[in-house]
Coordinates of C-alpha atoms and ligand atoms in Angstrom, one line a residue:
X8 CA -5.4 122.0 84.4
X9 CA -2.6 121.5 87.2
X10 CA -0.6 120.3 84.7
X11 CA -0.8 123.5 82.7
X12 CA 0.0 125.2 85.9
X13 CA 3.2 122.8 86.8
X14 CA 4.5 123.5 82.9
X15 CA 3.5 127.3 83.5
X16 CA 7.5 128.5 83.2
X17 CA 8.4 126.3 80.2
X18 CA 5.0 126.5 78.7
X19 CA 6.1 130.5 78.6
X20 CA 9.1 130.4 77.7
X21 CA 8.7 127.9 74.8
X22 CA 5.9 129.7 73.1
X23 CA 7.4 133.4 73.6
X24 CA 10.6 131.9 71.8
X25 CA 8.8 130.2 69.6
X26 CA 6.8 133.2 68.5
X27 CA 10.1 135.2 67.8
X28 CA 11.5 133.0 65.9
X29 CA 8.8 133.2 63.3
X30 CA 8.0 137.0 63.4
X31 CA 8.4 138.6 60.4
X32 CA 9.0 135.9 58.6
X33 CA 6.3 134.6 56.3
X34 CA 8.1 130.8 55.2
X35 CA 9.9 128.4 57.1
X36 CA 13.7 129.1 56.0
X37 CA 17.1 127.8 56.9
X38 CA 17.1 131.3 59.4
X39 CA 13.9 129.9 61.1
X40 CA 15.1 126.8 61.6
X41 CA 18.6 127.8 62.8
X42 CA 16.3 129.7 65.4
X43 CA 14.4 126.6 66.3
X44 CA 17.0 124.8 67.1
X45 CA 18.3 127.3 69.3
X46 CA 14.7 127.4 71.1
X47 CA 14.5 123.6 71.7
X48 CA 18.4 123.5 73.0
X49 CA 17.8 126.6 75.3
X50 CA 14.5 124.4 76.6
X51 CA 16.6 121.8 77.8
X52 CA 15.3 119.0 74.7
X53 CA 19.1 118.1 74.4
X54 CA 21.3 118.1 71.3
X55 CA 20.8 115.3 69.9
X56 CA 17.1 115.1 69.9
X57 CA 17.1 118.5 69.2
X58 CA 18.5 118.0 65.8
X59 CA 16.6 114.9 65.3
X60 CA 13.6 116.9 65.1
X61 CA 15.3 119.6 62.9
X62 CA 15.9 116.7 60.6
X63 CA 12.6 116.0 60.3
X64 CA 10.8 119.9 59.8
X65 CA 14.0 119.7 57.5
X66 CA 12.8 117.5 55.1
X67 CA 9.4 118.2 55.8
X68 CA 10.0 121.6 54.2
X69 CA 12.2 120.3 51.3
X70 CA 9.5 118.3 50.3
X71 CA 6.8 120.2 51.0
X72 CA 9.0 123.5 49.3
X73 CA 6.6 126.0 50.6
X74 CA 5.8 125.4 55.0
X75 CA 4.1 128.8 56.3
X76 CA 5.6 129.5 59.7
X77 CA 1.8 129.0 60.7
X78 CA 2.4 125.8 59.9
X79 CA 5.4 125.4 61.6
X80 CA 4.1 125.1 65.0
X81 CA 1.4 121.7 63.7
X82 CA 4.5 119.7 62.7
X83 CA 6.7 120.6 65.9
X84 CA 3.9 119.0 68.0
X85 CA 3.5 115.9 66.0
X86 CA 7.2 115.5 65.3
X87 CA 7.3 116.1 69.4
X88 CA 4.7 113.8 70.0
X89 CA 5.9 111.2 67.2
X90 CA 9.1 111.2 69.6
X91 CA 6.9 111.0 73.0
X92 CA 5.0 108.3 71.4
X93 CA 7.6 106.0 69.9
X94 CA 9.4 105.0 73.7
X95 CA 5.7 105.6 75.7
X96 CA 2.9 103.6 74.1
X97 CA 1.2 102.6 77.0
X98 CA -2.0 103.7 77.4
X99 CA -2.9 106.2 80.5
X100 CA -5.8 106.2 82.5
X101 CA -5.2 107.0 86.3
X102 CA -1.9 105.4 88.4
X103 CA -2.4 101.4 88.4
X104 CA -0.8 99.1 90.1
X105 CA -0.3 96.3 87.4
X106 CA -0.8 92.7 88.4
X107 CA 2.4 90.7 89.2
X108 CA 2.1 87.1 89.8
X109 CA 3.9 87.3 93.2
X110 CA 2.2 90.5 95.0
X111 CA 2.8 93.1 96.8
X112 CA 4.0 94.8 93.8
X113 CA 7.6 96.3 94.8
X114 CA 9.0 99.1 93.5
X115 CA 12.5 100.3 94.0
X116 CA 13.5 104.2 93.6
X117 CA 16.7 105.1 92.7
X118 CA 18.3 108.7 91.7
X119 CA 21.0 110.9 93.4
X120 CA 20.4 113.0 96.9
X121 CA 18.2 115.9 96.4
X122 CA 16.8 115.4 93.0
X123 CA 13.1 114.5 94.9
X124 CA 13.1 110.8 95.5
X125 CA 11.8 110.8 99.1
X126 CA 9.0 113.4 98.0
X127 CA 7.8 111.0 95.1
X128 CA 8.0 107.8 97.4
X129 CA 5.5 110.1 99.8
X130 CA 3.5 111.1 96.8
X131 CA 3.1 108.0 94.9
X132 CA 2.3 106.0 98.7
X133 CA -0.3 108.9 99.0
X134 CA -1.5 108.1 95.5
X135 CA -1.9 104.6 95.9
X136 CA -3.1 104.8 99.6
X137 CA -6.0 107.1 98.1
X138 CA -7.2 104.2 95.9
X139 CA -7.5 102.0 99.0
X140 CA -4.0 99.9 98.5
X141 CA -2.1 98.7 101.5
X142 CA 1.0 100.6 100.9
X143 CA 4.4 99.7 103.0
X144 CA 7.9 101.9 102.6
X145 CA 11.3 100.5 102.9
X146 CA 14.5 102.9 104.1
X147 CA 16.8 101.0 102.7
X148 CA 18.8 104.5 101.8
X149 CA 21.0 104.0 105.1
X150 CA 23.9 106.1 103.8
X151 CA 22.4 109.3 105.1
X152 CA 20.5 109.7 108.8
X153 CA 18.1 112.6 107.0
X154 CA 17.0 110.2 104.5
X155 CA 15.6 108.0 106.9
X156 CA 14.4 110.5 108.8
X157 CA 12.8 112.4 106.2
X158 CA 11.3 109.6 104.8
X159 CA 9.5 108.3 108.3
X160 CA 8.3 111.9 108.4
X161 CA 6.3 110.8 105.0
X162 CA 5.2 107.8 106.6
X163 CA 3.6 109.6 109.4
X164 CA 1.8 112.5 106.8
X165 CA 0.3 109.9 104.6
X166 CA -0.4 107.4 107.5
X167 CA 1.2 104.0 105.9
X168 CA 3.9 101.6 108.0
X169 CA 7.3 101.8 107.5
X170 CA 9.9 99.6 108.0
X171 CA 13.2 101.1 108.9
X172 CA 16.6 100.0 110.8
X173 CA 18.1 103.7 111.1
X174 CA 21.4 105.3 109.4
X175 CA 24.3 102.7 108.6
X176 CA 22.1 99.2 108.7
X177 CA 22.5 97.0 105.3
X178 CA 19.9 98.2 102.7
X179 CA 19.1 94.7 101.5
X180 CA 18.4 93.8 105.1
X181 CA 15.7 96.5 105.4
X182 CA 14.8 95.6 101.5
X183 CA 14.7 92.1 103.1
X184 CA 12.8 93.0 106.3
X185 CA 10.1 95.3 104.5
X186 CA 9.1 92.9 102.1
X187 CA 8.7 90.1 104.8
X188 CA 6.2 92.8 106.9
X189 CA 4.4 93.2 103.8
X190 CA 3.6 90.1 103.1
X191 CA 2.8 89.4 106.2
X192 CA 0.3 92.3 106.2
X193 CA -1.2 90.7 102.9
X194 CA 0.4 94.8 101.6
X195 CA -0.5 95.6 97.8
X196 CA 2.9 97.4 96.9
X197 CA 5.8 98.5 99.0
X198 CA 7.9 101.3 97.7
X199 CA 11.9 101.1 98.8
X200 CA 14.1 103.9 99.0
X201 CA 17.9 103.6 98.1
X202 CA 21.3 105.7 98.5
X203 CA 22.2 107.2 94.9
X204 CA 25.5 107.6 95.6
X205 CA 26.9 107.7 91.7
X206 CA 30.3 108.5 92.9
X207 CA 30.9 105.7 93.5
X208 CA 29.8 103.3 90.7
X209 CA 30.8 99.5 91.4
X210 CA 29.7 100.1 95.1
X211 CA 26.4 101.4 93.7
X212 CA 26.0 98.6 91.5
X213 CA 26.7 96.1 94.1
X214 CA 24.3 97.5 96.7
X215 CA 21.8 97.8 94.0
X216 CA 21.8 94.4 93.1
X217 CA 22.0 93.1 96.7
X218 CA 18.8 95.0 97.2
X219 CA 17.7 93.3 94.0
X220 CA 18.1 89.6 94.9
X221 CA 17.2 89.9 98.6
X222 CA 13.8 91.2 96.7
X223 CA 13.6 88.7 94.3
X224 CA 14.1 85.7 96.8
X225 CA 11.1 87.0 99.3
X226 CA 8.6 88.0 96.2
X227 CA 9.6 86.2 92.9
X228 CA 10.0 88.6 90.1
X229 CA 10.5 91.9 92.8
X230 CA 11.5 94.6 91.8
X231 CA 8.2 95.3 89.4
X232 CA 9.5 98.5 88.9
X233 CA 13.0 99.9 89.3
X234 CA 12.2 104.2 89.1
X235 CA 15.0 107.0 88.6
X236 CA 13.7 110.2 89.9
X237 CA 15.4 112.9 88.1
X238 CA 15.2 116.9 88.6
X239 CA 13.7 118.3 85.8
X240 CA 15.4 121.8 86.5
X241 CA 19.2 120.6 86.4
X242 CA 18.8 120.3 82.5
X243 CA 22.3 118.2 81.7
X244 CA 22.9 117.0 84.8
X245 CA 19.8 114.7 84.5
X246 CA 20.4 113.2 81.3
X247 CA 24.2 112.6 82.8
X248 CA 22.0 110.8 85.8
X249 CA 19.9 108.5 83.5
X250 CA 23.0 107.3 81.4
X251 CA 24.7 106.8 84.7
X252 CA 21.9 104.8 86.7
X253 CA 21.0 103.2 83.6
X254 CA 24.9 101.3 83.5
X255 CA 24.5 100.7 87.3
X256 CA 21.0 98.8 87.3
X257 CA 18.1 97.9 84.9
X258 CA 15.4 101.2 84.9
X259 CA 12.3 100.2 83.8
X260 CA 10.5 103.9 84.6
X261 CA 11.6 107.4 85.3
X262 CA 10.2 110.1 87.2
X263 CA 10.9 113.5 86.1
X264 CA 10.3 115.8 89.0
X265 CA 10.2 120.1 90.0
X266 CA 9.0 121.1 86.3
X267 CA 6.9 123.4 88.2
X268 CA 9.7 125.4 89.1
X269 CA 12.0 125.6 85.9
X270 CA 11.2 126.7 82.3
X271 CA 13.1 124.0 81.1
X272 CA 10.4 121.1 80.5
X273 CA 11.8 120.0 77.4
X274 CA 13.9 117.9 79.2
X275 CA 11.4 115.3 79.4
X276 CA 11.1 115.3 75.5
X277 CA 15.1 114.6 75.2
X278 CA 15.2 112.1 78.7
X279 CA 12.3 109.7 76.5
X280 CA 13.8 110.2 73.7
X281 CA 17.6 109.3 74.1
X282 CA 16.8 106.6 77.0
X283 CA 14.2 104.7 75.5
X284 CA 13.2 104.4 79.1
X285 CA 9.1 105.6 79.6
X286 CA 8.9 108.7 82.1
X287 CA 6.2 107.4 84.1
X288 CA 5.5 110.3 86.5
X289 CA 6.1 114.0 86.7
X290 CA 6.4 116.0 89.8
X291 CA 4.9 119.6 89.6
X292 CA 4.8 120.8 93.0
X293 CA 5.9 120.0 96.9
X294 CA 2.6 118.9 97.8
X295 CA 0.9 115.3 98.3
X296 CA -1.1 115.6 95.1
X297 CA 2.1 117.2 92.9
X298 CA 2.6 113.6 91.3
X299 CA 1.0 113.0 87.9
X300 CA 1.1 110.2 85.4
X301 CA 2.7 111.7 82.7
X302 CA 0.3 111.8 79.4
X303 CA 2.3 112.6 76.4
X304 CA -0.6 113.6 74.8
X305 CA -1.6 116.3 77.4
X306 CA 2.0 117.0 77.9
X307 CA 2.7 118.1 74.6
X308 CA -0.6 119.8 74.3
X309 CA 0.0 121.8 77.1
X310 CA 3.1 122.8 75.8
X311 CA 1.8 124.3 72.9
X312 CA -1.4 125.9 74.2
Ligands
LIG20 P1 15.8 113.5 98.0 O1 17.1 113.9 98.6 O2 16.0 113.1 96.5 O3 15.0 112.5 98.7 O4 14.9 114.8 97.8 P2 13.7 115.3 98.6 O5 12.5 114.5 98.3 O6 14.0 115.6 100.0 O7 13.4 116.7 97.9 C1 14.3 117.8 97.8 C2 13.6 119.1 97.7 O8 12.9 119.2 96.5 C3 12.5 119.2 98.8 O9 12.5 120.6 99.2 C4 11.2 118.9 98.1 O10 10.1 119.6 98.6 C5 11.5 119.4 96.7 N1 10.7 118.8 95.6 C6 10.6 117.5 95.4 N2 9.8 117.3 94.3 C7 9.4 118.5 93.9 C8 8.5 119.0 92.8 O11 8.0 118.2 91.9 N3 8.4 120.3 92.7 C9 9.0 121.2 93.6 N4 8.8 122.5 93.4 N5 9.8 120.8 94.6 C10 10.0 119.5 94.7

């Protein structure tokens, strides 16, 4: 139900397109389709996934020679969901923390200045610190005195430790300081935030991986889980930003955030789809609880009812 809420905008504007494209028409033509693809590319699904799925209805309809525009809307779901399905097989059942040989369980966030990483590191601590796991944060995003800041202001609303050595100090010696507290507090994951500065690529790369071995030398195997949080509402930019981060370090998840606020969801169909990289969480809304797991099932249901 929230998440029909946080989809409201696309939800709306995908189905009203959706609708047009098919009135008055009684078959699935090469007129409907040229619409379709005009829907899906206005939704923010991306070109190339975009006319992957056109592809497919393509040849559906060739082969089934007569598809009722009724019709239509059963095989964009599954064809969307085929997609959702083929890079996201794990199954979903509530925000785990999966077991690591070497706890806590570390996860370092990544993604450029403003996109919603210190929001998502406040949510997910607030997620996790709900199911009773000791949760400690790392600043190692040192680049920017409000990112610190901001992010010792979600310590304190949540009400889990922080370690932090203010604006300018070496990331991988907070990275390296936070996991040492944690493990000293017997903590169950930590959550480290980073500077996204994709300007500059080789420093990126180097601070990244600094970060990165600092980690791995303290808890073998750390990070668990390297996450890109990505707007949802800047469309191009964000597939530009997973391509980008994706050369600079190894992403294992994604979080696609602010889909509450933009009527372009379909990005998350086209991010899965063209990164083979799972989107883990989505962010629909400013608030503590505005994190979900994100169900491809539900997610595409929602999208269509
Ligand atoms: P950062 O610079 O990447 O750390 O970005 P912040 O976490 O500070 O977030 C930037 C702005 O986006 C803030 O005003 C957040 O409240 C807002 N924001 C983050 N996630 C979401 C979301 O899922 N939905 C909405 N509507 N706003 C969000």
């Amino acid at each position: 139900e929230s998440l029909d809420k946080g989809l409201e905008k696309t939800k709306k504007s995908f189905l009203s397109k959706l609708t047009r494209t098919v009135v008055g028409k009684s078959r699935v033509d090469a007129e409907v389709l040229d619409n379709l693809e005009e829907v899906l590319i206005s939704s923010d699904v991306g070109v190339e996934t975009t006319l992957k799925i056109i592809d497919r209805i393509e040849a559906k309809v060739a082969k089934d020679k007569y598809v009722s525009t009724e019709e239509l809307n059963g095989i964009l779901k599954a064809e969307i969901a085929n997609l959702l399905e083929e890079n996201n097989s794990s199954s979903v059942d509530g925000i785990v923390i999966p077991e690591v040989e070497n706890t806590p369980y570390v996860i370092m966030v990544v993604g450029v200045n403003g996109v919603g990483k210190t929001t998502t590191i406040g949510k997910l601590a607030h997620q996790f610190k709900s199911m009773g796991k000791k949760v400690v944060l790392g600043a190692s995003d040192t680049f920017r005195a409000a990112a610190v800041d901001q992010l010792i202001i979600w310590a304190d609303r949540v009400g889990v430790p922080i370690v932090q050595q203010g604006m300018n100090a070496d990331p991988a010696s907070v990275a390296f300081d936070t996991l040492q507290s944690a493990k000293a507090q017997n903590a169950d994951v930590v959550i480290i935030d980073t500077a996204g500065r994709l300007h500059n690529k080789v420093n990126l790369m180097n601070e990244l991986s600094k970060i990165k071995n600092v980690m791995d030398k303290i808890v073998p195997g750390a990070p668990h889980e390297v996450l890109l949080v990505l707007d949802g509402s800047t469309g191009q930019n964000a597939f530009e930003q997973a391509k980008q981060f994706s050369l600079a370090t190894d992403i294992n998840a994604l979080a696609i955030t602010k889909l509450d606020g933009t009527a372009k969801g379909g990005v998350v169909i086209g991010i899965s789809d063209q990164m083979k990289i799972p989107v883990k969480y989505i962010g629909v809304g400013e608030g503590m609880n505005d994190l979900q797991l994100f169900d491809k099932v539900e997610f595409v249901d929602s999208l269509f009812n």
